Amino acid sequence: QVQLVESGGGWVQAGGSLRLSCAASGRTFSSYRMGWFRQASGKEREFVGRISGSGATTTYGDPGKGRFTISRDNAKNTVYLQMNSLKAEDTAVYYCAAATRVSMRAADYVYWGQGTQVTVSS
């Protein structure tokens, strides 16, 4: 079992930045690929990005490409999502998730955090 807890969400003005954190426990953190997803009210869950177990490889979906950066610190069992140049359309609940396979599909992630709300206002 892996337990994931997101933090760092909140309210921010358009153009601002936030850094989300996801703390993991329960298993060897470095053995998991970690992903970030988001879901806005009335919208389907979107793939934000992923990072390999070692942190050497990252992949980003369209929503935050060029603005968001994923990193991880395996010594701290933590993965981060740095979000810059935030837009109102970025408003959503952001989730971190863990998978044992390389994937951009939410269905392949078996462990999920409870999510943290990000609200971007103009």
PDB file of C-alpha atoms in Angstrom:
ATOM      1  CA  GLN A   1       0.000   0.000   0.000  1.00  0.00           C
ATOM      2  CA  VAL A   2       1.028   3.559  -0.711  1.00  0.00           C
ATOM      3  CA  GLN A   3      -0.463   6.577   1.000  1.00  0.00           C
ATOM      4  CA  LEU A   4      -0.275   9.915  -0.807  1.00  0.00           C
ATOM      5  CA  VAL A   5      -1.017  13.342   0.638  1.00  0.00           C
ATOM      6  CA  GLU A   6      -1.066  16.482  -1.502  1.00  0.00           C
ATOM      7  CA  SER A   7      -0.470  19.952  -0.161  1.00  0.00           C
ATOM      8  CA  GLY A   8       0.273  23.446  -1.414  1.00  0.00           C
ATOM      9  CA  GLY A   9      -2.986  24.313  -3.106  1.00  0.00           C
ATOM     10  CA  GLY A  10      -4.800  27.565  -2.582  1.00  0.00           C
ATOM     11  CA  TRP A  11      -5.923  30.776  -4.222  1.00  0.00           C
ATOM     12  CA  VAL A  12      -3.672  32.642  -6.606  1.00  0.00           C
ATOM     13  CA  GLN A  13      -4.079  35.416  -9.149  1.00  0.00           C
ATOM     14  CA  ALA A  14      -3.664  34.718 -12.821  1.00  0.00           C
ATOM     15  CA  GLY A  15      -0.015  34.858 -13.769  1.00  0.00           C
ATOM     16  CA  GLY A  16       1.108  33.684 -10.357  1.00  0.00           C
ATOM     17  CA  SER A  17       2.779  30.469  -9.273  1.00  0.00           C
ATOM     18  CA  LEU A  18       2.167  27.604  -6.890  1.00  0.00           C
ATOM     19  CA  ARG A  19       4.181  24.567  -5.922  1.00  0.00           C
ATOM     20  CA  LEU A  20       2.272  21.470  -4.963  1.00  0.00           C
ATOM     21  CA  SER A  21       3.807  18.683  -2.926  1.00  0.00           C
ATOM     22  CA  CYS A  22       2.855  15.046  -2.641  1.00  0.00           C
ATOM     23  CA  ALA A  23       4.231  13.105   0.295  1.00  0.00           C
ATOM     24  CA  ALA A  24       4.257   9.328   0.020  1.00  0.00           C
ATOM     25  CA  SER A  25       4.554   6.564   2.557  1.00  0.00           C
ATOM     26  CA  GLY A  26       4.063   2.830   2.828  1.00  0.00           C
ATOM     27  CA  ARG A  27       6.262   1.487   0.022  1.00  0.00           C
ATOM     28  CA  THR A  28       9.585   2.102  -1.628  1.00  0.00           C
ATOM     29  CA  PHE A  29       8.875   5.457  -3.217  1.00  0.00           C
ATOM     30  CA  SER A  30      11.513   5.246  -5.917  1.00  0.00           C
ATOM     31  CA  SER A  31       9.931   2.107  -7.365  1.00  0.00           C
ATOM     32  CA  TYR A  32       6.841   4.050  -8.473  1.00  0.00           C
ATOM     33  CA  ARG A  33       6.205   6.247 -11.430  1.00  0.00           C
ATOM     34  CA  MET A  34       4.382   9.303 -10.167  1.00  0.00           C
ATOM     35  CA  GLY A  35       1.751  11.267 -12.004  1.00  0.00           C
ATOM     36  CA  TRP A  36      -0.169  14.478 -11.532  1.00  0.00           C
ATOM     37  CA  PHE A  37      -3.753  14.820 -12.676  1.00  0.00           C
ATOM     38  CA  ARG A  38      -6.393  17.468 -12.296  1.00  0.00           C
ATOM     39  CA  GLN A  39     -10.146  17.657 -12.471  1.00  0.00           C
ATOM     40  CA  ALA A  40     -12.135  20.843 -12.832  1.00  0.00           C
ATOM     41  CA  SER A  41     -15.802  21.086 -11.944  1.00  0.00           C
ATOM     42  CA  GLY A  42     -17.886  19.589 -14.709  1.00  0.00           C
ATOM     43  CA  LYS A  43     -14.816  18.371 -16.600  1.00  0.00           C
ATOM     44  CA  GLU A  44     -13.094  15.054 -17.078  1.00  0.00           C
ATOM     45  CA  ARG A  45      -9.899  14.226 -15.263  1.00  0.00           C
ATOM     46  CA  GLU A  46      -6.849  15.429 -17.182  1.00  0.00           C
ATOM     47  CA  PHE A  47      -3.297  14.178 -17.295  1.00  0.00           C
ATOM     48  CA  VAL A  48      -0.913  16.895 -16.154  1.00  0.00           C
ATOM     49  CA  GLY A  49       2.385  15.052 -16.171  1.00  0.00           C
ATOM     50  CA  ARG A  50       4.429  12.148 -14.925  1.00  0.00           C
ATOM     51  CA  ILE A  51       7.915  11.413 -13.696  1.00  0.00           C
ATOM     52  CA  SER A  52       9.931   8.218 -13.700  1.00  0.00           C
ATOM     53  CA  GLY A  53      10.994   6.457 -10.535  1.00  0.00           C
ATOM     54  CA  SER A  54      14.486   7.891 -10.690  1.00  0.00           C
ATOM     55  CA  GLY A  55      13.287  11.326 -11.739  1.00  0.00           C
ATOM     56  CA  ALA A  56      15.299  11.161 -14.941  1.00  0.00           C
ATOM     57  CA  THR A  57      12.320  11.293 -17.285  1.00  0.00           C
ATOM     58  CA  THR A  58       9.299  13.574 -17.301  1.00  0.00           C
ATOM     59  CA  THR A  59       6.322  13.768 -19.630  1.00  0.00           C
ATOM     60  CA  TYR A  60       3.756  16.550 -19.725  1.00  0.00           C
ATOM     61  CA  GLY A  61       0.238  16.724 -20.989  1.00  0.00           C
ATOM     62  CA  ASP A  62      -1.130  19.640 -22.945  1.00  0.00           C
ATOM     63  CA  PRO A  63      -2.672  21.602 -20.051  1.00  0.00           C
ATOM     64  CA  GLY A  64       0.550  22.649 -18.351  1.00  0.00           C
ATOM     65  CA  LYS A  65       3.124  22.037 -21.048  1.00  0.00           C
ATOM     66  CA  GLY A  66       5.714  24.782 -20.973  1.00  0.00           C
ATOM     67  CA  ARG A  67       4.401  26.143 -17.667  1.00  0.00           C
ATOM     68  CA  PHE A  68       4.495  23.212 -15.243  1.00  0.00           C
ATOM     69  CA  THR A  69       7.473  21.224 -13.995  1.00  0.00           C
ATOM     70  CA  ILE A  70       7.475  17.934 -12.110  1.00  0.00           C
ATOM     71  CA  SER A  71      10.326  16.849  -9.885  1.00  0.00           C
ATOM     72  CA  ARG A  72      10.876  14.365  -7.096  1.00  0.00           C
ATOM     73  CA  ASP A  73      13.072  13.902  -4.081  1.00  0.00           C
ATOM     74  CA  ASN A  74      13.204  10.213  -3.303  1.00  0.00           C
ATOM     75  CA  ALA A  75      15.122  10.801  -0.083  1.00  0.00           C
ATOM     76  CA  LYS A  76      12.078  12.720   1.159  1.00  0.00           C
ATOM     77  CA  ASN A  77       9.498  10.472  -0.529  1.00  0.00           C
ATOM     78  CA  THR A  78       8.040  13.552  -2.162  1.00  0.00           C
ATOM     79  CA  VAL A  79       7.057  14.596  -5.662  1.00  0.00           C
ATOM     80  CA  TYR A  80       6.454  18.212  -6.654  1.00  0.00           C
ATOM     81  CA  LEU A  81       4.448  20.078  -9.230  1.00  0.00           C
ATOM     82  CA  GLN A  82       5.699  23.591  -9.890  1.00  0.00           C
ATOM     83  CA  MET A  83       3.056  25.632 -11.684  1.00  0.00           C
ATOM     84  CA  ASN A  84       3.962  28.955 -13.254  1.00  0.00           C
ATOM     85  CA  SER A  85       1.989  31.459 -15.303  1.00  0.00           C
ATOM     86  CA  LEU A  86      -1.252  30.146 -13.915  1.00  0.00           C
ATOM     87  CA  LYS A  87      -4.466  30.792 -15.789  1.00  0.00           C
ATOM     88  CA  ALA A  88      -8.068  30.761 -14.678  1.00  0.00           C
ATOM     89  CA  GLU A  89      -8.525  27.564 -16.671  1.00  0.00           C
ATOM     90  CA  ASP A  90      -6.024  25.863 -14.357  1.00  0.00           C
ATOM     91  CA  THR A  91      -8.580  25.978 -11.559  1.00  0.00           C
ATOM     92  CA  ALA A  92      -9.131  22.381 -10.493  1.00  0.00           C
ATOM     93  CA  VAL A  93      -8.494  19.787  -7.847  1.00  0.00           C
ATOM     94  CA  TYR A  94      -4.993  18.448  -8.367  1.00  0.00           C
ATOM     95  CA  TYR A  95      -4.150  14.852  -7.534  1.00  0.00           C
ATOM     96  CA  CYS A  96      -0.926  12.949  -7.321  1.00  0.00           C
ATOM     97  CA  ALA A  97      -0.934   9.254  -8.077  1.00  0.00           C
ATOM     98  CA  ALA A  98       1.421   6.290  -8.176  1.00  0.00           C
ATOM     99  CA  ALA A  99       1.759   3.605 -10.817  1.00  0.00           C
ATOM    100  CA  THR A 100       3.999   0.623 -11.370  1.00  0.00           C
ATOM    101  CA  ARG A 101       3.806   1.024 -15.148  1.00  0.00           C
ATOM    102  CA  VAL A 102       4.777   3.774 -17.533  1.00  0.00           C
ATOM    103  CA  SER A 103       1.500   5.497 -18.281  1.00  0.00           C
ATOM    104  CA  MET A 104      -0.343   8.722 -18.958  1.00  0.00           C
ATOM    105  CA  ARG A 105      -3.686   7.068 -18.289  1.00  0.00           C
ATOM    106  CA  ALA A 106      -5.459   7.626 -15.006  1.00  0.00           C
ATOM    107  CA  ALA A 107      -6.695   4.031 -15.018  1.00  0.00           C
ATOM    108  CA  ASP A 108      -3.129   2.766 -14.713  1.00  0.00           C
ATOM    109  CA  TYR A 109      -2.487   4.653 -11.485  1.00  0.00           C
ATOM    110  CA  VAL A 110      -3.469   2.514  -8.530  1.00  0.00           C
ATOM    111  CA  TYR A 111      -2.772   4.839  -5.599  1.00  0.00           C
ATOM    112  CA  TRP A 112      -4.231   8.314  -5.327  1.00  0.00           C
ATOM    113  CA  GLY A 113      -4.098  11.197  -2.917  1.00  0.00           C
ATOM    114  CA  GLN A 114      -7.165  13.087  -1.763  1.00  0.00           C
ATOM    115  CA  GLY A 115      -6.368  16.095  -3.921  1.00  0.00           C
ATOM    116  CA  THR A 116      -5.654  19.741  -3.264  1.00  0.00           C
ATOM    117  CA  GLN A 117      -7.724  22.611  -4.617  1.00  0.00           C
ATOM    118  CA  VAL A 118      -6.098  25.199  -6.840  1.00  0.00           C
ATOM    119  CA  THR A 119      -8.151  28.267  -7.664  1.00  0.00           C
ATOM    120  CA  VAL A 120      -6.836  30.872 -10.083  1.00  0.00           C
ATOM    121  CA  SER A 121      -8.645  34.187 -10.245  1.00  0.00           C
ATOM    122  CA  SER A 122      -8.381  37.206 -12.504  1.00  0.00           C
TER     123      SER A 122
END
